Every structure is written in C-alpha cells, then in structure tokens.
Amino acid sequence: MQRFPYAHATHPQWRMAAALALAQLRAQMALPGHAAAPSLGLLYITDHYVSQAQDILDCFSGELPEVTDWVGTVGVGVAANNVEYFDEPALAVMLCDLSPDQYRVFSGVAPLPATASGRGFAPHTALVHADASTPDLPELIAEMAGRTASGHVFGGIASSRAECVQFALGSAGNLQGQDCVGGVFSGGLSGVAFGPDVDLIGRVTQGAQPIDRERTVTAVEGNLVLALDGEPALDVLLRELKLSLDRPQQLVETLRGRLVGLTSAQPSDGEAAPRRHARGQFGTDVSVRHIIGLDPGRRGVAVAAHPAPGTRLAFCERNVNAARADLVRVCSEIREELETELAGLDMGGAFADVAPPPARQITGAVYVSCSGRGGPHFGAPSAELQIVRRALGDVPLVGFFAGGEIAHQQIYGYTGVLTVFTAPASA
C-alpha cells in the first residue's frame, strides 16, 4: 500500500478550488512512494459548496477516471494535514490505495448486506456519514456496526447551514432501478465498509472534563433525569455547581457552559465495564450531551439524550487544556502501536542503543472533529490540526467538522475521532 495522495483548497468559486486540488493530487501521484492509481476517493466540502455538490463530484470523478469509488459529506468546516477551513468555501480530498475487493461503498440505493454470504465481501469496519434528521439514527448506527465483524464503525454526522448532503458513488452499482442516481444523497447513512485486510487504528479524543463524581441515574422519564443516587437530580446539580433558582441569570449563564457525561450501565460486547470518573479525563465510554432544561416542579434535569435507569452521569465542562492534552495522548498511542515489537526485546551488544524502526507506517488518516471544537476552542485557527500534525507527523489527512461524531457503536459530542490507515514500513 502506497502513501495516499491528498489535497485541500479554498476559493469562492468551486471550479478554482477543484482545479487547485486536482493539481496537488496529480503532482503527488507522480511521486515515488505515492499511489499512482488509487481507486477510492474521500471528498469533504464545506456548506458553501452544497448547491454545487453534484458538479463537484462529477468534476473529480471525470478528471480522475482511475478513482472508481467516492464517499464523503459536508461540514461547516473541513480538515487536512495541519490546516482547517472553517466557515469558508473549501474542500479536502484523499485518494486511498486499497484493493477494490477490500472495500464496498454503501448508501440507501446500495445497502451493505446484513451478513456476508459465500465468497462475498465481508465487512470488518466502516467509515459512516449520516444525516442528523434521520429517524432513529443511534439505532441505525448500532445496526450498521452489527453488520461488521469488529462491531465498530467510525465517522460523523454531516453539519451544514444549508442542505446536508453525502457522497456515495460505487463501482459495484446500485439496487435495480436506481442506477440513474448520481452519487449525491440527503438523509440516511452512507459510506464505505472495509475488509479485514485493511489495517486501521482508531481513537476517540474527548473535549470535556468532569467537574464532579459520577452518580447513577435512578429515576428518569424520557430525557428528564429525575433522580441521581436516589436524590432529586435538580438538587444535586444546584448543590454541586453552587447555583440557586433564586438567581436565574447566574443559573442560565453557568449552565450554558456545563454538560453531562453519560456512561451506559451495560457496555457492548468486548468493551470494558464502565469505570467511575473522578475529576480528570473522560474515557471513550462516555457520551457528552447538553443540559437543555430544568423542571423545578419535578426537581428534574433535562438532557439531550434518553438515558436508561442505571446510566452513570457526571456533570462536566468543555476544557481547552484537557482537550489539547487528550488529543496529544491519542496521537501518541497510535504512534506507539505502530512501533515494532523489537522495542520490547533485549537486543544486547552493539544494537542496544539503536532505536528500532516502526513496524508499520501511516499511509493516510481521517479526522472527524466536533463543529464546536474548531478554531477558537483550541486557541487559534487550525490549532487543533497543528496539534495532530506535531503529534502524528506529516501524514496525509482529511476530514470534516461534524454535528456529532461516530465511533464504536454510538454518537459522541465534543470529541475528535481519529483513524489511520497503516501498511508495512518500507525497508
């Protein structure tokens, strides 16, 4: 597997941005060590280009005929190695050097089979793009994860101030009667499933920090949490955050910056049991959600979720320093996982002080970050992607800023989902 060509550009006119990106891609495809004939393209655009989405897809697929399959979506921002384009017309493209029998594009007109049959394609994991308006979206994502051998998927929910669109154009074709569809969709899920021979490493980085210990949800109706550890939930919130209903202005201002971290009482198969979080850093078992209202009459706290009884809940806040540190951590974990097993052996003799080379190299990466994390949240424009660059190295990377991040079998908030493609290191 060769290094994935990638490109990014911004321009008020999409044709100019596409021309700039195509020039970058062709230049890289001619370089040694880079894929010369990749077959899968990832395409992300900002919402400034939504009305030209079909034209953009047609342009890239026409100019790069060797790329037979395309997936992607729209975001209020797009990402590339060391740079983000937020609230401006821009696009980012990466061409993946993968064997066609090791991936399958899926969409509403080309669904992924529920199970692999015979000698057919067997999905191991999948990059998923979704529309937030889709009914029962969390259940659909969990169902999609259940169609993969790993039980895990990754990706994000499209974010746009206009129409939300997704790209899904596959060489395997569509359902009978749907071949006229041009590859740009609204609603539902789409993406690309990967086979077992596509080596991926993924991590979730959190952007919120607990400010209180975890408690158990002991009474709840829909999204209204009524009791925590048997105590009225509103009483717990007011006491722990030192707030009062008698000071509504202070209450509203404080709650704007506070959220809840929810941990399922019953982890999915293969996942560790949820751990209790003291003040510190959340793990990947926690989903962060907004506090959306209070019910003084019933002493309840309404949250942007429907937690089941037994769910563990911790009040939390967005924290820039914690987000930066956690992003560095997940990048470091990925690099450590790439290191050769020789690092743990006693080499002895003349080789004792020689650092072993990486066993594997990164050929490309996809980073999906929350639209609430970009720009100022990390201190400056592109600061988040610059952290990834410093920690992960100069690797091909594209992504977008989402309205919700997808990892494992669930939807996250205020997180970053980083996934890298790897291959054996060159000699």
CSV table of C-alpha atoms in Angstrom, one decimal:
chain,number,residue,atom,x,y,z
A,1,MET,CA,0.0,0.0,0.0
A,2,GLN,CA,1.4,3.3,-1.1
A,3,ARG,CA,1.1,6.8,0.6
A,4,PHE,CA,-2.4,8.3,-0.2
A,5,PRO,CA,-2.4,11.4,-2.3
A,6,TYR,CA,-4.4,14.2,-0.7
A,7,ALA,CA,-5.3,17.8,-1.4
A,8,HIS,CA,-7.2,20.8,0.0
A,9,ALA,CA,-8.1,24.2,-1.3
A,10,THR,CA,-10.3,27.2,-0.7
A,11,HIS,CA,-11.8,29.6,-3.2
A,12,PRO,CA,-15.1,31.4,-3.7
A,13,GLN,CA,-15.5,29.5,-6.9
A,14,TRP,CA,-15.7,25.7,-6.6
A,15,ARG,CA,-14.1,25.2,-10.0
A,16,MET,CA,-11.0,27.0,-8.9
A,17,ALA,CA,-10.8,25.1,-5.7
A,18,ALA,CA,-11.2,21.8,-7.6
A,19,ALA,CA,-8.5,22.8,-10.1
A,20,LEU,CA,-6.1,23.6,-7.3
A,21,ALA,CA,-6.9,20.3,-5.6
A,22,LEU,CA,-6.5,18.3,-8.8
A,23,ALA,CA,-3.1,19.8,-9.4
A,24,GLN,CA,-1.9,18.8,-6.0
A,25,LEU,CA,-3.3,15.2,-6.4
A,26,ARG,CA,-1.7,14.7,-9.8
A,27,ALA,CA,1.7,16.0,-8.6
A,28,GLN,CA,1.6,13.6,-5.6
A,29,MET,CA,0.5,10.6,-7.8
A,30,ALA,CA,3.7,11.1,-9.8
A,31,LEU,CA,6.0,10.9,-6.8
A,32,PRO,CA,7.8,7.7,-5.7
A,33,GLY,CA,6.1,6.0,-2.8
A,34,HIS,CA,2.7,7.6,-3.5
A,35,ALA,CA,-0.3,5.7,-5.0
A,36,ALA,CA,-0.3,6.2,-8.8
A,37,ALA,CA,-3.7,4.6,-9.5
A,38,PRO,CA,-5.8,4.8,-6.3
A,39,SER,CA,-9.4,3.6,-6.6
A,40,LEU,CA,-11.3,5.1,-3.6
A,41,GLY,CA,-11.7,8.8,-3.1
A,42,LEU,CA,-12.8,10.6,0.1
A,43,LEU,CA,-14.3,14.0,-0.6
A,44,TYR,CA,-15.4,16.6,2.0
A,45,ILE,CA,-16.8,20.0,1.3
A,46,THR,CA,-17.9,23.0,3.4
A,47,ASP,CA,-21.5,24.0,3.3
A,48,HIS,CA,-20.7,27.0,1.0
A,49,TYR,CA,-20.5,24.4,-1.9
A,50,VAL,CA,-23.6,22.4,-1.1
A,51,SER,CA,-25.6,23.7,-4.1
A,52,GLN,CA,-22.7,22.6,-6.4
A,53,ALA,CA,-22.2,19.2,-4.7
A,54,GLN,CA,-23.2,17.1,-7.8
A,55,ASP,CA,-21.0,19.3,-10.1
A,56,ILE,CA,-18.0,18.8,-7.7
A,57,LEU,CA,-18.4,15.1,-7.6
A,58,ASP,CA,-18.8,14.9,-11.4
A,59,CYS,CA,-15.7,17.0,-11.8
A,60,PHE,CA,-13.5,14.8,-9.7
A,61,SER,CA,-14.8,11.5,-11.0
A,62,GLY,CA,-14.4,12.8,-14.5
A,63,GLU,CA,-10.9,14.2,-14.1
A,64,LEU,CA,-9.7,11.1,-12.2
A,65,PRO,CA,-11.2,8.1,-14.0
A,66,GLU,CA,-8.9,5.7,-12.2
A,67,VAL,CA,-10.8,6.5,-9.0
A,68,THR,CA,-13.9,4.4,-9.4
A,69,ASP,CA,-15.5,4.9,-6.0
A,70,TRP,CA,-16.2,8.1,-4.0
A,71,VAL,CA,-17.6,8.8,-0.5
A,72,GLY,CA,-17.8,11.9,1.7
A,73,THR,CA,-20.1,14.6,3.1
A,74,VAL,CA,-20.4,18.2,4.0
A,75,GLY,CA,-19.4,20.1,7.2
A,76,VAL,CA,-19.3,23.7,8.4
A,77,GLY,CA,-15.6,23.1,8.2
A,78,VAL,CA,-13.2,20.7,6.5
A,79,ALA,CA,-9.8,19.5,7.7
A,80,ALA,CA,-6.5,18.5,6.2
A,81,ASN,CA,-3.0,17.9,7.4
A,82,ASN,CA,-2.0,21.0,9.6
A,83,VAL,CA,-5.0,23.1,8.5
A,84,GLU,CA,-8.7,23.6,8.9
A,85,TYR,CA,-11.1,25.6,6.7
A,86,PHE,CA,-13.9,26.8,9.0
A,87,ASP,CA,-16.8,28.9,7.7
A,88,GLU,CA,-15.3,29.4,4.3
A,89,PRO,CA,-15.7,27.8,0.8
A,90,ALA,CA,-13.3,24.9,0.8
A,91,LEU,CA,-12.8,21.2,0.0
A,92,ALA,CA,-10.5,18.3,1.0
A,93,VAL,CA,-9.8,15.1,-0.9
A,94,MET,CA,-7.8,12.0,-0.3
A,95,LEU,CA,-7.3,9.1,-2.7
A,96,CYS,CA,-6.9,5.7,-1.0
A,97,ASP,CA,-4.7,3.0,-2.4
A,98,LEU,CA,-6.8,0.0,-1.5
A,99,SER,CA,-7.6,-3.2,-3.3
A,100,PRO,CA,-11.2,-3.0,-4.7
A,101,ASP,CA,-12.1,-6.3,-3.2
A,102,GLN,CA,-11.3,-4.9,0.3
A,103,TYR,CA,-13.9,-2.2,0.4
A,104,ARG,CA,-17.5,-1.6,-0.5
A,105,VAL,CA,-19.3,1.8,-0.9
A,106,PHE,CA,-22.8,1.7,0.6
A,107,SER,CA,-25.8,4.1,0.6
A,108,GLY,CA,-29.6,4.0,0.6
A,109,VAL,CA,-29.6,2.7,-3.0
A,110,ALA,CA,-26.6,0.3,-2.4
A,111,PRO,CA,-27.1,-1.1,1.1
A,112,LEU,CA,-24.5,-3.1,2.8
A,113,PRO,CA,-25.6,-6.8,3.2
A,114,ALA,CA,-26.6,-7.7,6.7
A,115,THR,CA,-24.3,-10.7,6.5
A,116,ALA,CA,-21.5,-11.9,4.2
A,117,SER,CA,-22.6,-14.8,2.1
A,118,GLY,CA,-20.4,-17.4,0.4
A,119,ARG,CA,-17.3,-15.8,-1.1
A,120,GLY,CA,-18.8,-12.3,-1.0
A,121,PHE,CA,-17.3,-9.2,0.6
A,122,ALA,CA,-17.0,-9.4,4.4
A,123,PRO,CA,-17.0,-6.0,6.1
A,124,HIS,CA,-14.7,-5.6,9.1
A,125,THR,CA,-15.4,-2.0,9.9
A,126,ALA,CA,-16.8,1.1,8.1
A,127,LEU,CA,-16.5,4.8,7.6
A,128,VAL,CA,-20.0,6.1,8.1
A,129,HIS,CA,-21.5,9.5,7.2
A,130,ALA,CA,-25.0,10.3,8.5
A,131,ASP,CA,-27.8,12.9,8.3
A,132,ALA,CA,-29.0,14.2,11.8
A,133,SER,CA,-32.6,14.4,10.5
A,134,THR,CA,-32.7,10.6,10.0
A,135,PRO,CA,-35.2,8.9,12.4
A,136,ASP,CA,-33.8,6.5,14.9
A,137,LEU,CA,-30.2,7.4,13.9
A,138,PRO,CA,-28.5,6.0,17.0
A,139,GLU,CA,-30.2,2.6,16.4
A,140,LEU,CA,-29.3,2.7,12.7
A,141,ILE,CA,-25.6,3.3,13.5
A,142,ALA,CA,-25.6,0.4,16.1
A,143,GLU,CA,-27.3,-1.8,13.4
A,144,MET,CA,-24.6,-0.8,10.9
A,145,ALA,CA,-21.9,-1.6,13.4
A,146,GLY,CA,-23.6,-5.0,13.9
A,147,ARG,CA,-23.1,-5.8,10.2
A,148,THR,CA,-19.3,-5.6,10.6
A,149,ALA,CA,-17.0,-8.3,12.0
A,150,SER,CA,-15.4,-5.9,14.5
A,151,GLY,CA,-18.8,-4.4,15.7
A,152,HIS,CA,-17.2,-0.9,15.4
A,153,VAL,CA,-17.7,1.9,12.9
A,154,PHE,CA,-16.3,5.4,12.7
A,155,GLY,CA,-17.2,8.7,11.0
A,156,GLY,CA,-19.6,11.6,11.7
A,157,ILE,CA,-22.9,13.4,11.1
A,158,ALA,CA,-23.0,16.0,8.4
A,159,SER,CA,-23.1,19.6,9.5
A,160,SER,CA,-24.5,22.4,7.3
A,161,ARG,CA,-26.4,25.7,7.4
A,162,ALA,CA,-28.0,24.6,4.1
A,163,GLU,CA,-28.8,21.2,2.9
A,164,CYS,CA,-26.9,18.2,4.3
A,165,VAL,CA,-25.5,16.1,1.5
A,166,GLN,CA,-23.5,12.9,1.3
A,167,PHE,CA,-21.3,11.5,-1.5
A,168,ALA,CA,-21.6,7.8,-2.2
A,169,LEU,CA,-20.7,6.6,-5.7
A,170,GLY,CA,-19.7,2.9,-6.0
A,171,SER,CA,-18.4,0.9,-8.9
A,172,ALA,CA,-20.3,-2.1,-7.6
A,173,GLY,CA,-23.6,-0.4,-8.7
A,174,ASN,CA,-26.9,0.3,-7.1
A,175,LEU,CA,-30.1,-1.6,-6.5
A,176,GLN,CA,-32.1,-2.5,-9.6
A,177,GLY,CA,-33.8,0.6,-10.9
A,178,GLN,CA,-31.5,3.0,-9.1
A,179,ASP,CA,-28.6,3.3,-11.5
A,180,CYS,CA,-29.6,6.8,-12.5
A,181,VAL,CA,-28.7,8.2,-9.1
A,182,GLY,CA,-25.7,10.5,-9.4
A,183,GLY,CA,-24.0,9.8,-6.1
A,184,VAL,CA,-25.2,12.8,-4.0
A,185,PHE,CA,-27.7,11.9,-1.3
A,186,SER,CA,-29.6,13.6,1.6
A,187,GLY,CA,-30.8,11.6,4.6
A,188,GLY,CA,-29.9,8.2,6.0
A,189,LEU,CA,-26.4,6.7,6.1
A,190,SER,CA,-23.7,6.2,3.5
A,191,GLY,CA,-20.0,5.5,3.5
A,192,VAL,CA,-17.6,2.7,2.8
A,193,ALA,CA,-17.0,-0.6,4.5
A,194,PHE,CA,-13.5,-2.0,4.8
A,195,GLY,CA,-12.5,-5.7,4.7
A,196,PRO,CA,-10.2,-7.4,7.2
A,197,ASP,CA,-7.1,-6.8,5.2
A,198,VAL,CA,-7.4,-3.0,5.5
A,199,ASP,CA,-5.3,-2.2,8.6
A,200,LEU,CA,-6.8,0.6,10.7
A,201,ILE,CA,-6.1,2.1,14.1
A,202,GLY,CA,-8.7,4.4,15.6
A,203,ARG,CA,-9.0,6.5,18.7
A,204,VAL,CA,-11.6,8.9,20.3
A,205,THR,CA,-10.4,12.1,22.0
A,206,GLN,CA,-12.7,13.8,24.4
A,207,GLY,CA,-13.2,17.6,24.6
A,208,ALA,CA,-14.9,17.8,28.0
A,209,GLN,CA,-13.7,17.3,31.6
A,210,PRO,CA,-15.8,16.0,34.6
A,211,ILE,CA,-16.2,18.6,37.4
A,212,ASP,CA,-17.9,16.2,39.8
A,213,ARG,CA,-18.0,12.5,40.6
A,214,GLU,CA,-20.2,10.1,38.7
A,215,ARG,CA,-23.7,9.2,40.0
A,216,THR,CA,-26.2,6.6,38.9
A,217,VAL,CA,-29.5,7.7,37.2
A,218,THR,CA,-32.1,6.1,39.5
A,219,ALA,CA,-35.2,7.7,38.1
A,220,VAL,CA,-35.8,9.1,34.5
A,221,GLU,CA,-38.7,9.8,32.2
A,222,GLY,CA,-37.6,10.2,28.6
A,223,ASN,CA,-34.9,12.9,28.6
A,224,LEU,CA,-35.8,14.2,32.1
A,225,VAL,CA,-33.4,12.8,34.7
A,226,LEU,CA,-35.4,12.9,38.0
A,227,ALA,CA,-33.0,11.3,40.5
A,228,LEU,CA,-29.3,10.6,40.9
A,229,ASP,CA,-28.3,8.1,43.5
A,230,GLY,CA,-31.9,8.4,44.8
A,231,GLU,CA,-31.7,12.2,45.3
A,232,PRO,CA,-33.6,14.7,43.2
A,233,ALA,CA,-31.4,15.4,40.2
A,234,LEU,CA,-32.0,19.2,40.3
A,235,ASP,CA,-31.0,19.3,43.9
A,236,VAL,CA,-27.7,17.6,43.1
A,237,LEU,CA,-27.0,20.0,40.2
A,238,LEU,CA,-27.7,23.1,42.2
A,239,ARG,CA,-25.6,21.9,45.2
A,240,GLU,CA,-22.6,20.7,43.2
A,241,LEU,CA,-22.5,23.7,40.9
A,242,LYS,CA,-23.3,26.1,43.7
A,243,LEU,CA,-26.3,27.6,41.9
A,244,SER,CA,-29.7,28.8,43.1
A,245,LEU,CA,-33.1,29.1,41.4
A,246,ASP,CA,-33.4,32.5,43.1
A,247,ARG,CA,-30.6,33.8,40.8
A,248,PRO,CA,-31.9,32.9,37.3
A,249,GLN,CA,-29.4,35.0,35.4
A,250,GLN,CA,-26.4,33.3,37.0
A,251,LEU,CA,-28.1,30.0,36.6
A,252,VAL,CA,-28.6,30.4,32.9
A,253,GLU,CA,-25.1,31.7,32.3
A,254,THR,CA,-23.5,28.9,34.2
A,255,LEU,CA,-25.5,26.1,32.6
A,256,ARG,CA,-24.6,27.3,29.1
A,257,GLY,CA,-21.0,26.1,29.8
A,258,ARG,CA,-22.0,22.9,31.6
A,259,LEU,CA,-22.8,19.5,30.1
A,260,VAL,CA,-23.3,15.9,31.3
A,261,GLY,CA,-21.2,12.9,30.6
A,262,LEU,CA,-23.2,9.7,30.2
A,263,THR,CA,-21.9,6.1,30.6
A,264,SER,CA,-24.0,3.2,29.7
A,265,ALA,CA,-24.8,0.8,32.5
A,266,GLN,CA,-24.3,-2.2,30.2
A,267,PRO,CA,-21.2,-1.9,27.9
A,268,SER,CA,-21.3,-3.5,24.5
A,269,ASP,CA,-19.7,-6.9,23.9
A,270,GLY,CA,-16.0,-6.7,24.0
A,271,GLU,CA,-15.9,-3.4,25.9
A,272,ALA,CA,-14.6,-3.0,29.4
A,273,ALA,CA,-17.1,-2.3,32.2
A,274,PRO,CA,-17.6,1.5,32.7
A,275,ARG,CA,-15.3,3.0,35.2
A,276,ARG,CA,-16.1,5.7,37.8
A,277,HIS,CA,-14.6,9.0,36.8
A,278,ALA,CA,-13.2,11.4,39.4
A,279,ARG,CA,-12.2,14.9,38.3
A,280,GLY,CA,-9.9,14.2,35.5
A,281,GLN,CA,-10.3,13.0,31.9
A,282,PHE,CA,-13.3,11.1,30.4
A,283,GLY,CA,-12.7,7.9,28.6
A,284,THR,CA,-14.2,6.7,25.3
A,285,ASP,CA,-17.1,5.0,27.2
A,286,VAL,CA,-18.6,8.5,27.9
A,287,SER,CA,-21.0,10.4,25.7
A,288,VAL,CA,-21.2,14.1,26.4
A,289,ARG,CA,-24.6,15.8,26.0
A,290,HIS,CA,-26.1,19.3,26.6
A,291,ILE,CA,-28.2,20.2,29.6
A,292,ILE,CA,-31.3,21.5,27.8
A,293,GLY,CA,-33.7,22.5,30.7
A,294,LEU,CA,-34.7,22.3,34.3
A,295,ASP,CA,-38.0,21.2,35.8
A,296,PRO,CA,-38.3,22.8,39.3
A,297,GLY,CA,-41.7,21.2,39.9
A,298,ARG,CA,-40.4,17.7,39.5
A,299,ARG,CA,-36.9,18.5,40.6
A,300,GLY,CA,-35.5,17.2,37.3
A,301,VAL,CA,-32.8,18.0,34.8
A,302,ALA,CA,-33.5,17.6,31.1
A,303,VAL,CA,-30.6,16.4,28.9
A,304,ALA,CA,-30.1,16.0,25.1
A,305,ALA,CA,-30.4,12.2,25.4
A,306,HIS,CA,-32.6,9.4,26.8
A,307,PRO,CA,-30.5,7.8,29.5
A,308,ALA,CA,-31.8,4.5,30.9
A,309,PRO,CA,-32.0,3.8,34.6
A,310,GLY,CA,-28.6,2.7,35.8
A,311,THR,CA,-26.7,5.0,33.4
A,312,ARG,CA,-23.9,6.8,35.1
A,313,LEU,CA,-23.9,10.6,34.9
A,314,ALA,CA,-21.3,13.2,35.7
A,315,PHE,CA,-21.6,17.0,35.3
A,316,CYS,CA,-18.8,18.3,33.1
A,317,GLU,CA,-17.5,21.3,31.2
A,318,ARG,CA,-15.6,21.9,28.0
A,319,ASN,CA,-11.9,22.3,28.8
A,320,VAL,CA,-9.4,23.5,26.3
A,321,ASN,CA,-6.3,22.3,28.2
A,322,ALA,CA,-7.8,18.9,28.7
A,323,ALA,CA,-8.8,18.7,25.1
A,324,ARG,CA,-5.3,19.5,23.9
A,325,ALA,CA,-3.7,17.0,26.2
A,326,ASP,CA,-6.1,14.3,25.3
A,327,LEU,CA,-5.6,14.9,21.6
A,328,VAL,CA,-1.8,14.5,22.0
A,329,ARG,CA,-2.4,11.4,24.0
A,330,VAL,CA,-4.4,9.6,21.3
A,331,CYS,CA,-1.9,10.5,18.6
A,332,SER,CA,0.9,9.2,20.8
A,333,GLU,CA,-1.0,6.0,21.4
A,334,ILE,CA,-1.4,5.5,17.7
A,335,ARG,CA,2.3,6.0,17.1
A,336,GLU,CA,3.3,3.7,19.9
A,337,GLU,CA,1.0,1.0,18.4
A,338,LEU,CA,2.9,1.3,15.2
A,339,GLU,CA,6.3,0.6,16.8
A,340,THR,CA,7.9,-2.7,16.2
A,341,GLU,CA,7.8,-5.5,18.7
A,342,LEU,CA,11.6,-5.3,18.7
A,343,ALA,CA,11.3,-2.4,21.0
A,344,GLY,CA,10.4,-4.8,23.8
A,345,LEU,CA,13.3,-7.2,23.2
A,346,ASP,CA,16.7,-7.3,24.7
A,347,MET,CA,18.9,-6.6,21.6
A,348,GLY,CA,22.2,-6.5,23.5
A,349,GLY,CA,25.6,-5.9,22.2
A,350,ALA,CA,26.2,-3.2,19.5
A,351,PHE,CA,22.5,-2.8,18.9
A,352,ALA,CA,21.5,-2.0,22.5
A,353,ASP,CA,21.3,1.8,21.9
A,354,VAL,CA,19.7,1.6,18.4
A,355,ALA,CA,16.1,2.6,18.3
A,356,PRO,CA,14.1,0.1,16.2
A,357,PRO,CA,12.3,1.4,13.2
A,358,PRO,CA,8.5,1.5,13.1
A,359,ALA,CA,7.0,-1.9,12.1
A,360,ARG,CA,4.2,-0.1,10.2
A,361,GLN,CA,3.7,3.3,8.6
A,362,ILE,CA,0.7,5.6,8.2
A,363,THR,CA,-0.4,5.9,4.6
A,364,GLY,CA,-3.4,8.1,5.3
A,365,ALA,CA,-5.7,9.4,8.1
A,366,VAL,CA,-9.3,10.6,8.6
A,367,TYR,CA,-10.1,13.0,11.4
A,368,VAL,CA,-13.7,13.9,12.3
A,369,SER,CA,-14.0,16.6,14.9
A,370,CYS,CA,-17.0,18.3,16.5
A,371,SER,CA,-18.0,21.6,14.9
A,372,GLY,CA,-17.8,23.1,18.5
A,373,ARG,CA,-14.1,22.2,18.8
A,374,GLY,CA,-12.6,24.0,15.8
A,375,GLY,CA,-10.8,27.3,15.7
A,376,PRO,CA,-11.0,29.3,18.9
A,377,HIS,CA,-11.7,26.3,21.2
A,378,PHE,CA,-8.0,25.3,20.7
A,379,GLY,CA,-6.7,28.9,20.9
A,380,ALA,CA,-6.3,29.8,17.2
A,381,PRO,CA,-7.3,28.9,13.7
A,382,SER,CA,-6.0,25.4,12.7
A,383,ALA,CA,-4.6,24.9,16.2
A,384,GLU,CA,-6.3,21.5,16.5
A,385,LEU,CA,-4.9,20.2,13.2
A,386,GLN,CA,-1.5,21.6,14.1
A,387,ILE,CA,-1.5,19.5,17.3
A,388,VAL,CA,-2.3,16.4,15.2
A,389,ARG,CA,0.5,17.2,12.8
A,390,ARG,CA,3.1,17.7,15.6
A,391,ALA,CA,2.0,14.5,17.4
A,392,LEU,CA,1.3,12.2,14.5
A,393,GLY,CA,3.8,13.5,12.0
A,394,ASP,CA,3.5,14.7,8.4
A,395,VAL,CA,0.9,12.2,7.1
A,396,PRO,CA,-1.9,12.5,4.5
A,397,LEU,CA,-5.0,13.5,6.4
A,398,VAL,CA,-8.5,14.8,5.5
A,399,GLY,CA,-11.7,15.1,7.5
A,400,PHE,CA,-14.6,17.5,8.5
A,401,PHE,CA,-16.2,19.2,11.4
A,402,ALA,CA,-19.4,17.3,12.3
A,403,GLY,CA,-22.7,17.7,14.0
A,404,GLY,CA,-21.9,14.6,16.0
A,405,GLU,CA,-19.0,12.1,15.9
A,406,ILE,CA,-19.5,8.4,15.3
A,407,ALA,CA,-17.2,5.8,16.9
A,408,HIS,CA,-17.6,2.2,18.1
A,409,GLN,CA,-21.5,1.9,18.0
A,410,GLN,CA,-22.6,5.3,19.1
A,411,ILE,CA,-22.8,9.1,18.6
A,412,TYR,CA,-20.5,11.3,20.5
A,413,GLY,CA,-20.3,15.1,21.1
A,414,TYR,CA,-17.4,17.5,21.5
A,415,THR,CA,-15.0,14.7,20.5
A,416,GLY,CA,-12.5,14.0,17.8
A,417,VAL,CA,-12.4,10.6,16.0
A,418,LEU,CA,-9.0,9.9,14.5
A,419,THR,CA,-8.5,6.8,12.3
A,420,VAL,CA,-5.3,6.0,10.4
A,421,PHE,CA,-4.6,3.5,7.6
A,422,THR,CA,-1.4,1.6,8.0
A,423,ALA,CA,0.9,-0.6,5.9
A,424,PRO,CA,4.2,-2.4,6.5
A,425,ALA,CA,7.1,0.1,6.7
A,426,SER,CA,9.3,0.4,3.7
A,427,ALA,CA,12.8,-1.1,4.1
